[in-house]
Amino acid sequence: MSTFNSIPAAERIIVALDCDVDRALEIAQSLKGKASWLKVGMTLYYDQGPSIVKTFKDMGFKVFLDLKFFDIPHQVKGAAASACMSGADMITMHALGGSDMMKAAVEGIEELHLESNPITLAVTVLTSMDQDDLSEIGVSRQVVDQVQALALLAQSSGVSGVVASPQEAPLLREKLGPDAYIVTPGVRPFGSSKGDQSRVTTPEQAFKNGASHIVIGRPITEQDNPAEAFEAIAKGL
Ligand code: C5P
């Protein structure tokens, strides 16, 4: 059970806009009043900078700024603060950066003394990676063990939650408790292409598995009518 179940599902779908700015603005416009959250990743951010976060905030969206920080603690502390100053409501870092790095990010945000602290998430194992990919980089643990170990490290470092595969969500919900944010990409409605994602489930299953929020990109953004695709997904939940 998670404390997020009382929030309507449509408000817990985060639309990932990994496309050029014209298309992103077009999609955002069509989702106004329908979706609550947009995700700005590296594709859009490195093109547009902080102004794109402000643009989406001014349109009434909450913004998940997914830049996946991974650097020395001093740099990540500054990066987290800068990201939140630009208006981000949710940010990410790699748990592989270790507890000192994650604590520095949290500290950087707390020192801003904002009205409410933005949500911090740690990426455990990218949802595009499987066991062979972990072996390739010298990680001998099973994917699920690596995910669990990194998630617990993130929680003990003061991070609000994790980004994880929906398949690992039940275990993480059990280990992290009802209040932890568990944000799951790798979500595919029936019939849509997996793309480069490895460990996928349907939106419905992801929420059943304990996700607080789900991230959906291409199954919405690559449709001729993204708003219709969003509404079809939300209606089925
Ligand atoms: O298009 P798709 O639905 O696969 O988009 C998933 C989004 O979630 C992308 O923006 C990707 O960067 C992000 N993401 C992910 N796996 C993670 C963390 C973030 O796919 N572990």
Coordinates of C-alpha atoms and ligand atoms in Angstrom, one line a residue, residues 16-18 39 41 64 66 68 92 123-128 163-165 185-188 194 196-197 199 215-219 221, ligand 1:
A16 CA 8.6 12.6 -20.8
L17 CA 9.3 15.2 -23.5
D18 CA 12.5 13.8 -25.1
K39 CA 9.6 15.6 -17.6
G41 CA 15.5 15.4 -19.7
F64 CA 10.4 16.7 -13.2
D66 CA 15.7 14.5 -15.0
K68 CA 20.7 12.4 -13.4
T92 CA 17.3 13.0 -10.1
V123 CA 18.3 6.3 -10.1
T124 CA 19.2 2.8 -9.2
V125 CA 19.7 0.7 -12.4
L126 CA 18.7 2.2 -15.7
T127 CA 15.5 0.5 -17.0
S128 CA 17.3 -0.1 -20.3
V163 CA 13.5 5.8 -10.1
A164 CA 13.1 2.1 -10.8
S165 CA 11.7 -0.5 -13.1
P185 CA 9.8 4.6 -16.4
G186 CA 9.8 1.5 -18.7
V187 CA 6.0 1.7 -18.9
R188 CA 4.3 0.6 -22.0
K194 CA 9.4 -1.4 -26.1
D196 CA 15.3 0.6 -26.0
Q197 CA 13.6 -0.3 -22.6
R199 CA 12.2 -4.2 -18.1
V215 CA 6.9 8.1 -16.6
I216 CA 5.7 7.7 -20.1
G217 CA 7.5 9.2 -23.1
R218 CA 7.4 7.8 -26.6
P219 CA 4.0 6.0 -26.3
T221 CA 5.0 11.8 -27.7
Ligands
C5P1 O1 10.1 7.0 -24.1 P1 10.1 6.3 -22.8 O2 8.7 6.0 -22.2 O3 11.0 5.0 -22.9 O4 10.8 7.3 -21.8 C1 11.3 7.0 -20.5 C2 11.9 8.2 -19.9 O5 12.3 7.8 -18.6 C3 13.1 8.7 -20.6 O6 13.0 10.1 -20.5 C4 14.3 8.2 -19.8 O7 15.4 9.1 -19.8 C5 13.7 8.1 -18.4 N1 14.4 7.1 -17.6 C6 14.4 5.7 -17.9 N2 15.0 4.8 -17.0 C7 15.5 5.3 -15.9 C8 15.5 6.6 -15.5 C9 14.8 7.5 -16.4 O8 13.9 5.3 -18.9 N3 16.1 4.4 -15.0

